[in-house]
mmCIF file of N, CA and C in Angstrom:
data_model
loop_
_atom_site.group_PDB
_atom_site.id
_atom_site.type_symbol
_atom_site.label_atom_id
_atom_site.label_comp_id
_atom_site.label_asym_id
_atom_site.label_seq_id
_atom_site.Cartn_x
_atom_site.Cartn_y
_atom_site.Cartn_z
ATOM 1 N N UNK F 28 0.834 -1.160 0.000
ATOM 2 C CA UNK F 28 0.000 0.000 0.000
ATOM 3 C C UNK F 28 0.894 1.245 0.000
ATOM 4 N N UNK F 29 0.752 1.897 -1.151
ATOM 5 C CA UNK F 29 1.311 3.174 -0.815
ATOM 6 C C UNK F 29 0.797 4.394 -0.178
ATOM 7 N N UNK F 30 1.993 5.227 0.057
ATOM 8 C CA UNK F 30 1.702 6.085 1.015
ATOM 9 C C UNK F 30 0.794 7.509 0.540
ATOM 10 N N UNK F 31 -0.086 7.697 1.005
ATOM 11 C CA UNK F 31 -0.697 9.694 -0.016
ATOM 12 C C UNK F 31 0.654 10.217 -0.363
ATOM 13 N N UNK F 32 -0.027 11.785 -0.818
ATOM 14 C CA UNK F 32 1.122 12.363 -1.291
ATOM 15 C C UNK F 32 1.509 12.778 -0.009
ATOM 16 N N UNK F 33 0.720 13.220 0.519
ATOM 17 C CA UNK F 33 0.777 14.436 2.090
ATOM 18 C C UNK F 33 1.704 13.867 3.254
ATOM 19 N N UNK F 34 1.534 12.082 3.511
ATOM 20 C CA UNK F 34 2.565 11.452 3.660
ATOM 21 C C UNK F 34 4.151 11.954 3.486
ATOM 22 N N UNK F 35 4.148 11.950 2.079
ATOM 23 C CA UNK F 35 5.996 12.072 1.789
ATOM 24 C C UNK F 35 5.995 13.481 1.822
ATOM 25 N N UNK F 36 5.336 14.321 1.935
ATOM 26 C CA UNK F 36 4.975 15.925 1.974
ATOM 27 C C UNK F 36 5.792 16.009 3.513
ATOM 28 N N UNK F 37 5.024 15.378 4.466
ATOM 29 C CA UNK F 37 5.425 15.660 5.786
ATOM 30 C C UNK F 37 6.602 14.814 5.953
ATOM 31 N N UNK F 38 7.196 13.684 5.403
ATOM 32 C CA UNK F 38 8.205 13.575 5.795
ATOM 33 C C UNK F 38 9.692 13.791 4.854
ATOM 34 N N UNK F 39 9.450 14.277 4.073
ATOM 35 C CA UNK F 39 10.412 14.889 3.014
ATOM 36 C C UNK F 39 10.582 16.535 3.537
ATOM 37 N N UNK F 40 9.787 17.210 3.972
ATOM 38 C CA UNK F 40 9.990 18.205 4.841
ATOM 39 C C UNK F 40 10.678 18.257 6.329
ATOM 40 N N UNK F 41 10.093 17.418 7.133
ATOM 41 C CA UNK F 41 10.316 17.557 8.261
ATOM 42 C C UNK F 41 11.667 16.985 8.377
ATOM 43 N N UNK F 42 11.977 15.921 7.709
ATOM 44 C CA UNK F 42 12.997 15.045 7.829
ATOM 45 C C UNK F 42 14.459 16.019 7.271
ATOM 46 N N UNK F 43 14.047 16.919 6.193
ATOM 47 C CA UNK F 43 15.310 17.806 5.701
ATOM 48 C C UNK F 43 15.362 18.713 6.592
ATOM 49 N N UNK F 44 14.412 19.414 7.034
ATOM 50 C CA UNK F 44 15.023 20.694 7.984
ATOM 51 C C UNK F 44 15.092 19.868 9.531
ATOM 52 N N UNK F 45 14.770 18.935 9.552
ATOM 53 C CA UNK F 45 15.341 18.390 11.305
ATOM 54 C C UNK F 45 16.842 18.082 11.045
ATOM 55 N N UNK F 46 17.626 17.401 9.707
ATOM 56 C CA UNK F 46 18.902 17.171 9.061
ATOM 57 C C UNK F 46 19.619 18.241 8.506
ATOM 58 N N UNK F 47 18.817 19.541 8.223
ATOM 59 C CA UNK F 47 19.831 20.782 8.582
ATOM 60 C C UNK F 47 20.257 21.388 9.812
ATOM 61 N N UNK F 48 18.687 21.584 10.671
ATOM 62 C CA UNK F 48 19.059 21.865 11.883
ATOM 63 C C UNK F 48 19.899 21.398 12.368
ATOM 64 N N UNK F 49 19.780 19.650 12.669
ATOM 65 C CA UNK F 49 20.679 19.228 13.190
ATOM 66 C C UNK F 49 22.394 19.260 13.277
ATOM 67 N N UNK F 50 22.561 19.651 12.007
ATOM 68 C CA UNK F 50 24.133 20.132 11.529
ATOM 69 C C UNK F 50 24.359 21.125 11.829
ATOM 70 N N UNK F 51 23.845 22.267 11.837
ATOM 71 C CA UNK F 51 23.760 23.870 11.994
ATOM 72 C C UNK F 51 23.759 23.864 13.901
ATOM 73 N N UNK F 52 23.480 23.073 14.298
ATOM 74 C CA UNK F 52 23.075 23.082 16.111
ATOM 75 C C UNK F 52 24.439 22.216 16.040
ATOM 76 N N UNK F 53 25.057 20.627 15.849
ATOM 77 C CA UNK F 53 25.739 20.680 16.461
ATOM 78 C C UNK F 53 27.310 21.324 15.941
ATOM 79 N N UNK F 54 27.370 21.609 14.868
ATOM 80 C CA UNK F 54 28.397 22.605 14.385
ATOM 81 C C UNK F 54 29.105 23.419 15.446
ATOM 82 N N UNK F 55 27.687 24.345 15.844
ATOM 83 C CA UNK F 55 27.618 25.380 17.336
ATOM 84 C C UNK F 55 27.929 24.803 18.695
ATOM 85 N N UNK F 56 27.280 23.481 18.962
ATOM 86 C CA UNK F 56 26.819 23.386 20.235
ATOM 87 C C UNK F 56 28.437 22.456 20.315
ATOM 88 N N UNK F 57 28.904 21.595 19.709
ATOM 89 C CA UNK F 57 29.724 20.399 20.104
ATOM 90 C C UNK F 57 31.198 21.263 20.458
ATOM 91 N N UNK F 58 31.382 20.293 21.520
ATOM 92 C CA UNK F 58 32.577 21.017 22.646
ATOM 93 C C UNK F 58 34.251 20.346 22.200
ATOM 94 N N UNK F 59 34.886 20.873 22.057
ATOM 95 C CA UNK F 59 36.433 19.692 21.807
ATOM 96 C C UNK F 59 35.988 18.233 22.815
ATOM 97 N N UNK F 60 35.978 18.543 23.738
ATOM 98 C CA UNK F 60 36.152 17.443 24.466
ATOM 99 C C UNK F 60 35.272 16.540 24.460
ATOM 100 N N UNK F 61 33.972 16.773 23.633
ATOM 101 C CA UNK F 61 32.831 15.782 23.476
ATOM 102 C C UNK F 61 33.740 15.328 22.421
ATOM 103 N N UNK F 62 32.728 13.698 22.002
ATOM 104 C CA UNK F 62 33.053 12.631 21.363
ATOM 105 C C UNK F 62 32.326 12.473 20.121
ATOM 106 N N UNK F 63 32.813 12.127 18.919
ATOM 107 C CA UNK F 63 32.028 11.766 17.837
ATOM 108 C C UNK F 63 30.407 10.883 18.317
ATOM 109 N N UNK F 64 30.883 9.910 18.687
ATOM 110 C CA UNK F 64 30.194 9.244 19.443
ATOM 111 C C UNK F 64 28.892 10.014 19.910
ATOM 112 N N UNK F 65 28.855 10.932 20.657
ATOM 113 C CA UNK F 65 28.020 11.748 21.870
ATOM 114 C C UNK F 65 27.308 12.608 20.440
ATOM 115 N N UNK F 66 28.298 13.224 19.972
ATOM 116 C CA UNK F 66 28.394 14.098 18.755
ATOM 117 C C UNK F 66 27.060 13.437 18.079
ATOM 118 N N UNK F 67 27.116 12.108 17.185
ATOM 119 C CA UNK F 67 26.096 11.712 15.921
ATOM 120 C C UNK F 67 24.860 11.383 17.092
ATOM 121 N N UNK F 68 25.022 11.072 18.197
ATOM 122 C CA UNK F 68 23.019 10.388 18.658
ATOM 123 C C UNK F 68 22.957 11.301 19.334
ATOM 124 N N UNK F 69 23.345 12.919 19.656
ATOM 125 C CA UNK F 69 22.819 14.072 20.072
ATOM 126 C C UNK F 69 21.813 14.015 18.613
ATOM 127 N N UNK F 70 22.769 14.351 17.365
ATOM 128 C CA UNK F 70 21.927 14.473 16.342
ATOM 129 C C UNK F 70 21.025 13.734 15.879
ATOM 130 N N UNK F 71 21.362 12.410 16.285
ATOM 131 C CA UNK F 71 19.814 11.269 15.950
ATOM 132 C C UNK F 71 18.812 11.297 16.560
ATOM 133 N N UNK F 72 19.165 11.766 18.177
ATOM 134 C CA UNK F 72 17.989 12.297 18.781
ATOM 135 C C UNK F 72 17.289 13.460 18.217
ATOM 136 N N UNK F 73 18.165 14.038 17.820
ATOM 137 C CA UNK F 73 17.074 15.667 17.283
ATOM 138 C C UNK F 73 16.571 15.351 16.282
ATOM 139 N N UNK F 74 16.989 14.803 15.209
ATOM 140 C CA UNK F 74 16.415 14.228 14.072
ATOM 141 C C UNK F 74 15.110 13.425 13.895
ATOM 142 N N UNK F 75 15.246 12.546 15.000
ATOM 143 C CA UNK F 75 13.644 11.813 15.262
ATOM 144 C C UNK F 75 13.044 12.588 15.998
ATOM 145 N N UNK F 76 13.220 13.550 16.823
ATOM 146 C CA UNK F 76 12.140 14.568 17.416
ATOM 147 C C UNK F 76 11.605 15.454 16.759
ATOM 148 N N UNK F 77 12.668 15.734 15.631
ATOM 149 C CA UNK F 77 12.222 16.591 15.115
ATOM 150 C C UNK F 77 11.173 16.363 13.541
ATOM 151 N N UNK F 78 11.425 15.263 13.351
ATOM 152 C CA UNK F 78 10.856 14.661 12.274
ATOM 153 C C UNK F 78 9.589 13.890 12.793
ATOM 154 N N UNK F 79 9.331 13.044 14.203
ATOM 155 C CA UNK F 79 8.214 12.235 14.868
ATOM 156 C C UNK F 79 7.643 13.264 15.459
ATOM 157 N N UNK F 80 8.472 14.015 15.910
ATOM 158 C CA UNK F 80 7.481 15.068 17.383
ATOM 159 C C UNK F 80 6.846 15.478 16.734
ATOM 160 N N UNK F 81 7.014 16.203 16.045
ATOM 161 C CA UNK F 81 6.776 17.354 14.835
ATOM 162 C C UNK F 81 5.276 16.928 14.412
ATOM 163 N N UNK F 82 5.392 15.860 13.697
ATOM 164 C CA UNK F 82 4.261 15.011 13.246
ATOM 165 C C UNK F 82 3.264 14.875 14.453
ATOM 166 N N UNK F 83 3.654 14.354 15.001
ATOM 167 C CA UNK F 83 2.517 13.891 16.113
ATOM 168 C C UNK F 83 2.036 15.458 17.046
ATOM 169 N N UNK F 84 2.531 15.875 17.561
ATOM 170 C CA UNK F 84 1.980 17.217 18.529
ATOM 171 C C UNK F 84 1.621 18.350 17.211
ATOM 172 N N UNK F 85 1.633 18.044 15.815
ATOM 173 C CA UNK F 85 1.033 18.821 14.975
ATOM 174 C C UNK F 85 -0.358 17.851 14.849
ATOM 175 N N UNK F 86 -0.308 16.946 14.327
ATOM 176 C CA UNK F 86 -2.050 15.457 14.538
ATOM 177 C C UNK F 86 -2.694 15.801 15.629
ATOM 178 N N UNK F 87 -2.085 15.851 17.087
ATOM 179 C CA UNK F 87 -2.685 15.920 18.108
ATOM 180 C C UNK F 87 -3.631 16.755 18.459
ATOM 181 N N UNK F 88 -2.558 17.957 18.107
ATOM 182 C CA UNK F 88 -2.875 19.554 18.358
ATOM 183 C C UNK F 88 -4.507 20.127 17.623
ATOM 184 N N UNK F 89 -4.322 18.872 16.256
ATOM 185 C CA UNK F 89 -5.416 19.664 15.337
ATOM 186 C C UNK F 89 -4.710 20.518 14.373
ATOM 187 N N UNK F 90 -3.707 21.169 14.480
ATOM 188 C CA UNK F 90 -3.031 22.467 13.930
ATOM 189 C C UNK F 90 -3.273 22.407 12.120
ATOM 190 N N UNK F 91 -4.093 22.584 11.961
ATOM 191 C CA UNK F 91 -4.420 22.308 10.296
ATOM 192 C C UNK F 91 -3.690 23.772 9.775
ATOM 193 N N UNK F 92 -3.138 24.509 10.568
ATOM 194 C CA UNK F 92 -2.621 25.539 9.490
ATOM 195 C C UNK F 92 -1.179 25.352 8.618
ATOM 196 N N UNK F 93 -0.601 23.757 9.628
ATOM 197 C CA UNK F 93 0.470 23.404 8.307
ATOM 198 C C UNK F 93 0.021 22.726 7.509
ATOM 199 N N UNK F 94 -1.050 22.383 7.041
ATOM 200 C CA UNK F 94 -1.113 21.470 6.372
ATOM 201 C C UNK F 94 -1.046 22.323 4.668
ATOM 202 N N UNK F 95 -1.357 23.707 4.976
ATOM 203 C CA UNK F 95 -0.855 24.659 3.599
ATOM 204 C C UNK F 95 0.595 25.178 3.722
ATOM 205 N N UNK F 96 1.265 25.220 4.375
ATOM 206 C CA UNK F 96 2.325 26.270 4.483
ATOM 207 C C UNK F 96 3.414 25.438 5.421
ATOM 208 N N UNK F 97 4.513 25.236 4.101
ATOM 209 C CA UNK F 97 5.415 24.175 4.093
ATOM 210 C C UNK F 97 6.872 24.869 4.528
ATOM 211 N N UNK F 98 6.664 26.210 4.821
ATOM 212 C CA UNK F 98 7.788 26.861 5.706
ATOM 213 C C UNK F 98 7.393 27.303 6.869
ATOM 214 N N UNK F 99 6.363 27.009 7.608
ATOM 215 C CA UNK F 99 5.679 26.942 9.007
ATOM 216 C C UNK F 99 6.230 25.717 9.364
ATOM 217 N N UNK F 100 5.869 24.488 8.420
ATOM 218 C CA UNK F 100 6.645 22.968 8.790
ATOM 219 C C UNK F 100 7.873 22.757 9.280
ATOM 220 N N UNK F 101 8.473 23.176 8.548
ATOM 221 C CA UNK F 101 9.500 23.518 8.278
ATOM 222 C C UNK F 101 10.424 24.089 9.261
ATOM 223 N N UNK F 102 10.004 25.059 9.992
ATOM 224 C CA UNK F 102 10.223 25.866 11.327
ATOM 225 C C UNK F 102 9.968 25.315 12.288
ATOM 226 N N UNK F 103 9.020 24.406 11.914
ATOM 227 C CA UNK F 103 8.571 23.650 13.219
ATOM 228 C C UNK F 103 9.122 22.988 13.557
ATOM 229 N N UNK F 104 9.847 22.079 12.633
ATOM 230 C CA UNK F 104 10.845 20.555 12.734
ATOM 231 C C UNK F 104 12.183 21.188 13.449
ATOM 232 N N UNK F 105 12.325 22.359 12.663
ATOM 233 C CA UNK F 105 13.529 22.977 13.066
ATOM 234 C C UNK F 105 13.777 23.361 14.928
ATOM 235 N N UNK F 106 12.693 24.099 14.962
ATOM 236 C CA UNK F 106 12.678 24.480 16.426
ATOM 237 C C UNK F 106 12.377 22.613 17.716
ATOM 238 N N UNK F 107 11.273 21.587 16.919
ATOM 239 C CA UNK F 107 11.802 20.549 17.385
ATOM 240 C C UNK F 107 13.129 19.930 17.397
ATOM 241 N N UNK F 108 13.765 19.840 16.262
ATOM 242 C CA UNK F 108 15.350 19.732 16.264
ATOM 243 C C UNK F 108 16.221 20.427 17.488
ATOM 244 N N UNK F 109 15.834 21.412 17.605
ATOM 245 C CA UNK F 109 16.988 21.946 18.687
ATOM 246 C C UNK F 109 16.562 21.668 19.829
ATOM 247 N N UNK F 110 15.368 21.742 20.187
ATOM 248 C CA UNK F 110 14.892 20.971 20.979
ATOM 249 C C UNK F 110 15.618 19.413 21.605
ATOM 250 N N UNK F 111 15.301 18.936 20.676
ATOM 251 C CA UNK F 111 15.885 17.473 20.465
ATOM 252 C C UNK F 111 17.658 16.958 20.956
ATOM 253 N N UNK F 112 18.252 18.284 20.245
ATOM 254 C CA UNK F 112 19.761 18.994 20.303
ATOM 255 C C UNK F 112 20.035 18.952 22.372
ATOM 256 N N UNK F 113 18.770 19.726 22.476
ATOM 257 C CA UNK F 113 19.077 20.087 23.828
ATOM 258 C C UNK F 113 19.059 18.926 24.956
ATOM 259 N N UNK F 114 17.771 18.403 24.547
ATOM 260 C CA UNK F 114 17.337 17.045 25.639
ATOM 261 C C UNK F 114 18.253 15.689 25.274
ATOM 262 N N UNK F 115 19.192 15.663 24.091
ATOM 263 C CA UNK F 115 19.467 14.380 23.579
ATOM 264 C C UNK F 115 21.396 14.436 24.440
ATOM 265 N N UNK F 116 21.952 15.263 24.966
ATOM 266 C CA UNK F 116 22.693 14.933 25.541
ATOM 267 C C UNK F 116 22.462 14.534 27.010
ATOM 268 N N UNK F 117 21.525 14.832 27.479
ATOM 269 C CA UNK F 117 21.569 14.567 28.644
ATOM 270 C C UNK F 117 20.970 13.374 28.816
ATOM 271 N N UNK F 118 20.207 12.793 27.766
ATOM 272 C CA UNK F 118 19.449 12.003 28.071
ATOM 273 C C UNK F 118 20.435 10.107 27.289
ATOM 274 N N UNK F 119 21.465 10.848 26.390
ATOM 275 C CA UNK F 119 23.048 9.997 25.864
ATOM 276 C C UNK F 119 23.486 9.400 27.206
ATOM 277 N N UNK F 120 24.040 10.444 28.096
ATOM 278 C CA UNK F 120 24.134 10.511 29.059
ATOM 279 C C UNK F 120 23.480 9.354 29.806
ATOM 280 N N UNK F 121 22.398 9.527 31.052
ATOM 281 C CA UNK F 121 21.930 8.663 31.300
ATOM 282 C C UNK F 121 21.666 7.444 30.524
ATOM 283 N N UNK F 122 21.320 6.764 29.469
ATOM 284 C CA UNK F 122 21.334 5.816 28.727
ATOM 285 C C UNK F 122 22.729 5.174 29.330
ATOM 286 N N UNK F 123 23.861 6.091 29.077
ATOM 287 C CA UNK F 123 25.398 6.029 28.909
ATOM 288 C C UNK F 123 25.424 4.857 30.522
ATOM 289 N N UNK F 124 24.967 5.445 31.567
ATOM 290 C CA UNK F 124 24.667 5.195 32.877
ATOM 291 C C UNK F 124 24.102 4.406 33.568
ATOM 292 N N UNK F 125 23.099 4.553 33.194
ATOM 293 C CA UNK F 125 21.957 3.848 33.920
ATOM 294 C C UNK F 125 21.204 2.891 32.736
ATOM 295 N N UNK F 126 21.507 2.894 31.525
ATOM 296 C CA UNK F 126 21.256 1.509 30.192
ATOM 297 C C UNK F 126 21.010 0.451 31.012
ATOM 298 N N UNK F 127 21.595 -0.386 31.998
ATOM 299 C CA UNK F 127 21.599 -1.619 31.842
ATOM 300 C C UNK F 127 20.355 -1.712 32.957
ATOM 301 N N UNK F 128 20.460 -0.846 33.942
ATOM 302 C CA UNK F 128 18.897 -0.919 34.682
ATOM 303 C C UNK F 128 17.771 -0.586 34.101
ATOM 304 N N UNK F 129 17.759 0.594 32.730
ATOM 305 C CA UNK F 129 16.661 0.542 32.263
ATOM 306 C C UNK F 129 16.149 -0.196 31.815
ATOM 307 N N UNK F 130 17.247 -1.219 31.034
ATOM 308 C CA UNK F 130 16.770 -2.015 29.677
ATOM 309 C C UNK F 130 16.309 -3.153 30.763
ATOM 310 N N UNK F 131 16.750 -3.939 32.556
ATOM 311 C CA UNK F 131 16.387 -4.484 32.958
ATOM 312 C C UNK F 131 14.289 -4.509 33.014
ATOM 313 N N UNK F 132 14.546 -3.209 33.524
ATOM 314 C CA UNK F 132 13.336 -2.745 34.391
ATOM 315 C C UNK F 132 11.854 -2.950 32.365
ATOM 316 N N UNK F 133 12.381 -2.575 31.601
ATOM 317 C CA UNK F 133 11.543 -2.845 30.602
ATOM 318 C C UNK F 133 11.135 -4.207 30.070
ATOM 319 N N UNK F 134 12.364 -4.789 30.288
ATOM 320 C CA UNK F 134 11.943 -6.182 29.797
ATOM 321 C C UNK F 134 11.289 -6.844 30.889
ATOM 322 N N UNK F 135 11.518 -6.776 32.523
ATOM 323 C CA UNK F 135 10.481 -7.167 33.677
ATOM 324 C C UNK F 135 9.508 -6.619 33.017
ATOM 325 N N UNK F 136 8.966 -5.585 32.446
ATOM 326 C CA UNK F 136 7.717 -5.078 32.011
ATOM 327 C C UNK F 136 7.138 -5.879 31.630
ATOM 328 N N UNK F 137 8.205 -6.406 30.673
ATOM 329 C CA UNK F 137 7.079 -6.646 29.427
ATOM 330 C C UNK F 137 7.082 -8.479 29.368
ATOM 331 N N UNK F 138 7.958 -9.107 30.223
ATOM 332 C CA UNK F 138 7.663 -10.288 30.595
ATOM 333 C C UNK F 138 6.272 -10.042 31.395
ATOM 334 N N UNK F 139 5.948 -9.513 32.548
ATOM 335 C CA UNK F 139 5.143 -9.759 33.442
ATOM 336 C C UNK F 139 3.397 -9.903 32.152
ATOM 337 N N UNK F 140 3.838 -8.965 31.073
ATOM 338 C CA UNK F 140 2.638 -8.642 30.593
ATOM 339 C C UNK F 140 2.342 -10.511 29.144
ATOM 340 N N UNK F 141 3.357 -10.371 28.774
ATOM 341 C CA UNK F 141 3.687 -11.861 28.216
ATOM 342 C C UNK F 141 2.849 -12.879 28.773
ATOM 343 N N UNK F 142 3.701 -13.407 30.309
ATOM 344 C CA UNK F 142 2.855 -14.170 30.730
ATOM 345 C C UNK F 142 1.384 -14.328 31.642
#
């Protein structure tokens, strides 16, 4: 089944300006002493926030005024992107840390629900 047009509309948009932002933010933001590493899933985080968030709290919202005006979108992904920029180190971070209790505590989840 293929996808509408409005489909690749929203993600051929959102997906390029969350992948400029994202370059343009960490260009600015990345420190010598951070790591390539830290460096690319700061940006993968902003990239899916800014490309998923985007989407969804625009569906949620109702906000039908992007659905004409593809540099409102556009701005939007962007300002999710930095967003994304901001919350995705700290949150590298913890992963970095505390990973092996989270990933415990999810899979107890989702066994208990299994059986």
């Amino acid at each position: 089944m293929a996808a509408p047009e409005g489909e690749w509309r929203w993600l051929c948009i959102t997906f390029t300006s969350s992948i400029l932002m994202a370059s343009f933010v960490t260009v600015i933001v990345k420190s010598p002493i951070e790591t390539m590493k830290v460096t690319v899933g700061r940006a993968g985080v902003a990239i899916m926030l800014g490309t998923l968030g985007t989407r969804e709290l625009v569906i949620r919202w109702g906000i039908d005024a992007f659905h004409g005006d593809a540099i409102r979108l556009a701005g939007w992904a962007a300002g999710m992107t930095a967003i994304g920029m901001t919350v995705g180190y700290p949150l590298l971070l913890l992963l970095n840390t505390k990973g092996k209790d989270l990933a415990r505590f999810v899979m107890a989840k989702i066994q208990t629900k299994v059986e």
